């Protein structure tokens, strides 16, 4: 769990990320464990993309043509060689 506001949680089999999230995720990726997943956090995804920490990206896209909205691949996102599957 990564949060800027929550300081504790009761979820079993989860890791609480506070402080330098990028370094902690790099450490977790070196360990042998289950796949990490991110659900519903555009800010965390932006951080992971900027630091080349995304191995696989599954998108559910619901296009909307109103307003400016947030961009998933905004400035600073590192181009990667993702393959469609």
PDB file of C-alpha atoms in Angstrom:
ATOM      1  CA  UNK A   1       0.000   0.000   0.000  1.00  0.00           C
ATOM      2  CA  UNK A   2       1.336   3.410  -0.965  1.00  0.00           C
ATOM      3  CA  UNK A   3      -0.228   6.497   0.552  1.00  0.00           C
ATOM      4  CA  UNK A   4       0.604  10.101   1.295  1.00  0.00           C
ATOM      5  CA  UNK A   5      -1.964  10.256   4.097  1.00  0.00           C
ATOM      6  CA  UNK A   6      -2.532   6.791   5.610  1.00  0.00           C
ATOM      7  CA  UNK A   7       0.037   5.847   8.252  1.00  0.00           C
ATOM      8  CA  UNK A   8      -1.046   2.277   9.072  1.00  0.00           C
ATOM      9  CA  UNK A   9      -3.250  -0.484   7.723  1.00  0.00           C
ATOM     10  CA  UNK A  10      -4.559  -3.885   8.763  1.00  0.00           C
ATOM     11  CA  UNK A  11      -4.326  -5.723   5.448  1.00  0.00           C
ATOM     12  CA  UNK A  12      -2.462  -8.995   5.768  1.00  0.00           C
ATOM     13  CA  UNK A  13       0.116  -9.974   3.148  1.00  0.00           C
ATOM     14  CA  UNK A  14       0.638  -6.376   2.097  1.00  0.00           C
ATOM     15  CA  UNK A  15       3.569  -3.990   2.348  1.00  0.00           C
ATOM     16  CA  UNK A  16       3.150  -0.412   3.492  1.00  0.00           C
ATOM     17  CA  UNK A  17       5.130   2.029   1.369  1.00  0.00           C
ATOM     18  CA  UNK A  18       5.939   5.368   2.910  1.00  0.00           C
ATOM     19  CA  UNK A  19       8.881   7.670   2.445  1.00  0.00           C
ATOM     20  CA  UNK A  20      10.819   7.041  -0.766  1.00  0.00           C
ATOM     21  CA  UNK A  21       8.308   4.888  -2.657  1.00  0.00           C
ATOM     22  CA  UNK A  22      10.590   4.482  -5.697  1.00  0.00           C
ATOM     23  CA  UNK A  23      13.439   2.963  -3.671  1.00  0.00           C
ATOM     24  CA  UNK A  24      11.082   0.706  -1.726  1.00  0.00           C
ATOM     25  CA  UNK A  25       9.509  -0.600  -4.936  1.00  0.00           C
ATOM     26  CA  UNK A  26      12.962  -1.252  -6.405  1.00  0.00           C
ATOM     27  CA  UNK A  27      13.783  -3.309  -3.293  1.00  0.00           C
ATOM     28  CA  UNK A  28      10.486  -5.234  -3.518  1.00  0.00           C
ATOM     29  CA  UNK A  29      11.065  -6.057  -7.189  1.00  0.00           C
ATOM     30  CA  UNK A  30      14.359  -7.754  -6.242  1.00  0.00           C
ATOM     31  CA  UNK A  31      12.551 -10.081  -3.803  1.00  0.00           C
ATOM     32  CA  UNK A  32      10.862 -13.330  -4.717  1.00  0.00           C
ATOM     33  CA  UNK A  33       7.155 -12.764  -4.301  1.00  0.00           C
ATOM     34  CA  UNK A  34       3.836 -12.347  -6.060  1.00  0.00           C
ATOM     35  CA  UNK A  35       3.263  -9.807  -8.820  1.00  0.00           C
ATOM     36  CA  UNK A  36       2.706  -6.235  -7.693  1.00  0.00           C
ATOM     37  CA  UNK A  37      -0.452  -4.548  -8.897  1.00  0.00           C
ATOM     38  CA  UNK A  38      -1.727  -0.991  -8.914  1.00  0.00           C
ATOM     39  CA  UNK A  39      -5.440  -0.290  -9.029  1.00  0.00           C
ATOM     40  CA  UNK A  40      -6.826   3.197  -9.514  1.00  0.00           C
ATOM     41  CA  UNK A  41      -3.838   5.412  -8.752  1.00  0.00           C
ATOM     42  CA  UNK A  42      -2.844   7.676 -11.610  1.00  0.00           C
ATOM     43  CA  UNK A  43      -0.204   9.424  -9.506  1.00  0.00           C
ATOM     44  CA  UNK A  44       1.533   6.182  -8.482  1.00  0.00           C
ATOM     45  CA  UNK A  45       1.437   4.893 -12.071  1.00  0.00           C
ATOM     46  CA  UNK A  46       3.048   8.143 -13.254  1.00  0.00           C
ATOM     47  CA  UNK A  47       5.828   7.673 -10.678  1.00  0.00           C
ATOM     48  CA  UNK A  48       6.376   4.046 -11.717  1.00  0.00           C
ATOM     49  CA  UNK A  49       6.475   4.944 -15.429  1.00  0.00           C
ATOM     50  CA  UNK A  50       8.904   7.831 -14.859  1.00  0.00           C
ATOM     51  CA  UNK A  51      11.258   5.464 -13.018  1.00  0.00           C
ATOM     52  CA  UNK A  52      10.970   2.543 -15.473  1.00  0.00           C
ATOM     53  CA  UNK A  53       9.407   0.274 -12.844  1.00  0.00           C
ATOM     54  CA  UNK A  54       6.513  -1.084 -14.932  1.00  0.00           C
ATOM     55  CA  UNK A  55       6.992  -4.575 -16.395  1.00  0.00           C
ATOM     56  CA  UNK A  56       3.477  -5.136 -17.673  1.00  0.00           C
ATOM     57  CA  UNK A  57       0.588  -2.732 -18.170  1.00  0.00           C
ATOM     58  CA  UNK A  58      -3.051  -3.834 -18.382  1.00  0.00           C
ATOM     59  CA  UNK A  59      -5.397  -1.033 -19.347  1.00  0.00           C
ATOM     60  CA  UNK A  60      -9.162  -0.818 -19.251  1.00  0.00           C
ATOM     61  CA  UNK A  61      -9.925   2.233 -21.321  1.00  0.00           C
ATOM     62  CA  UNK A  62     -13.167   4.164 -21.224  1.00  0.00           C
ATOM     63  CA  UNK A  63     -12.607   7.088 -23.606  1.00  0.00           C
ATOM     64  CA  UNK A  64     -14.262  10.386 -22.838  1.00  0.00           C
ATOM     65  CA  UNK A  65     -14.120  13.329 -25.205  1.00  0.00           C
ATOM     66  CA  UNK A  66     -15.171  16.008 -22.701  1.00  0.00           C
ATOM     67  CA  UNK A  67     -12.710  18.232 -20.854  1.00  0.00           C
ATOM     68  CA  UNK A  68      -8.947  17.992 -20.698  1.00  0.00           C
ATOM     69  CA  UNK A  69      -8.572  15.218 -18.077  1.00  0.00           C
ATOM     70  CA  UNK A  70      -5.345  13.598 -16.908  1.00  0.00           C
ATOM     71  CA  UNK A  71      -2.897  11.967 -19.292  1.00  0.00           C
ATOM     72  CA  UNK A  72      -1.613   8.513 -18.394  1.00  0.00           C
ATOM     73  CA  UNK A  73       1.585   8.962 -20.417  1.00  0.00           C
ATOM     74  CA  UNK A  74       2.330  12.536 -19.409  1.00  0.00           C
ATOM     75  CA  UNK A  75       5.637  14.404 -19.450  1.00  0.00           C
ATOM     76  CA  UNK A  76       8.452  12.353 -17.963  1.00  0.00           C
ATOM     77  CA  UNK A  77       7.013   8.937 -18.841  1.00  0.00           C
ATOM     78  CA  UNK A  78       9.779   6.761 -20.226  1.00  0.00           C
ATOM     79  CA  UNK A  79       8.959   5.182 -23.619  1.00  0.00           C
ATOM     80  CA  UNK A  80       9.032   1.422 -23.211  1.00  0.00           C
ATOM     81  CA  UNK A  81       8.802  -1.548 -25.522  1.00  0.00           C
ATOM     82  CA  UNK A  82       5.442  -2.838 -24.353  1.00  0.00           C
ATOM     83  CA  UNK A  83       3.862  -5.524 -26.535  1.00  0.00           C
ATOM     84  CA  UNK A  84       0.143  -5.864 -27.126  1.00  0.00           C
ATOM     85  CA  UNK A  85      -1.147  -9.266 -26.136  1.00  0.00           C
TER      86      UNK A  85
END
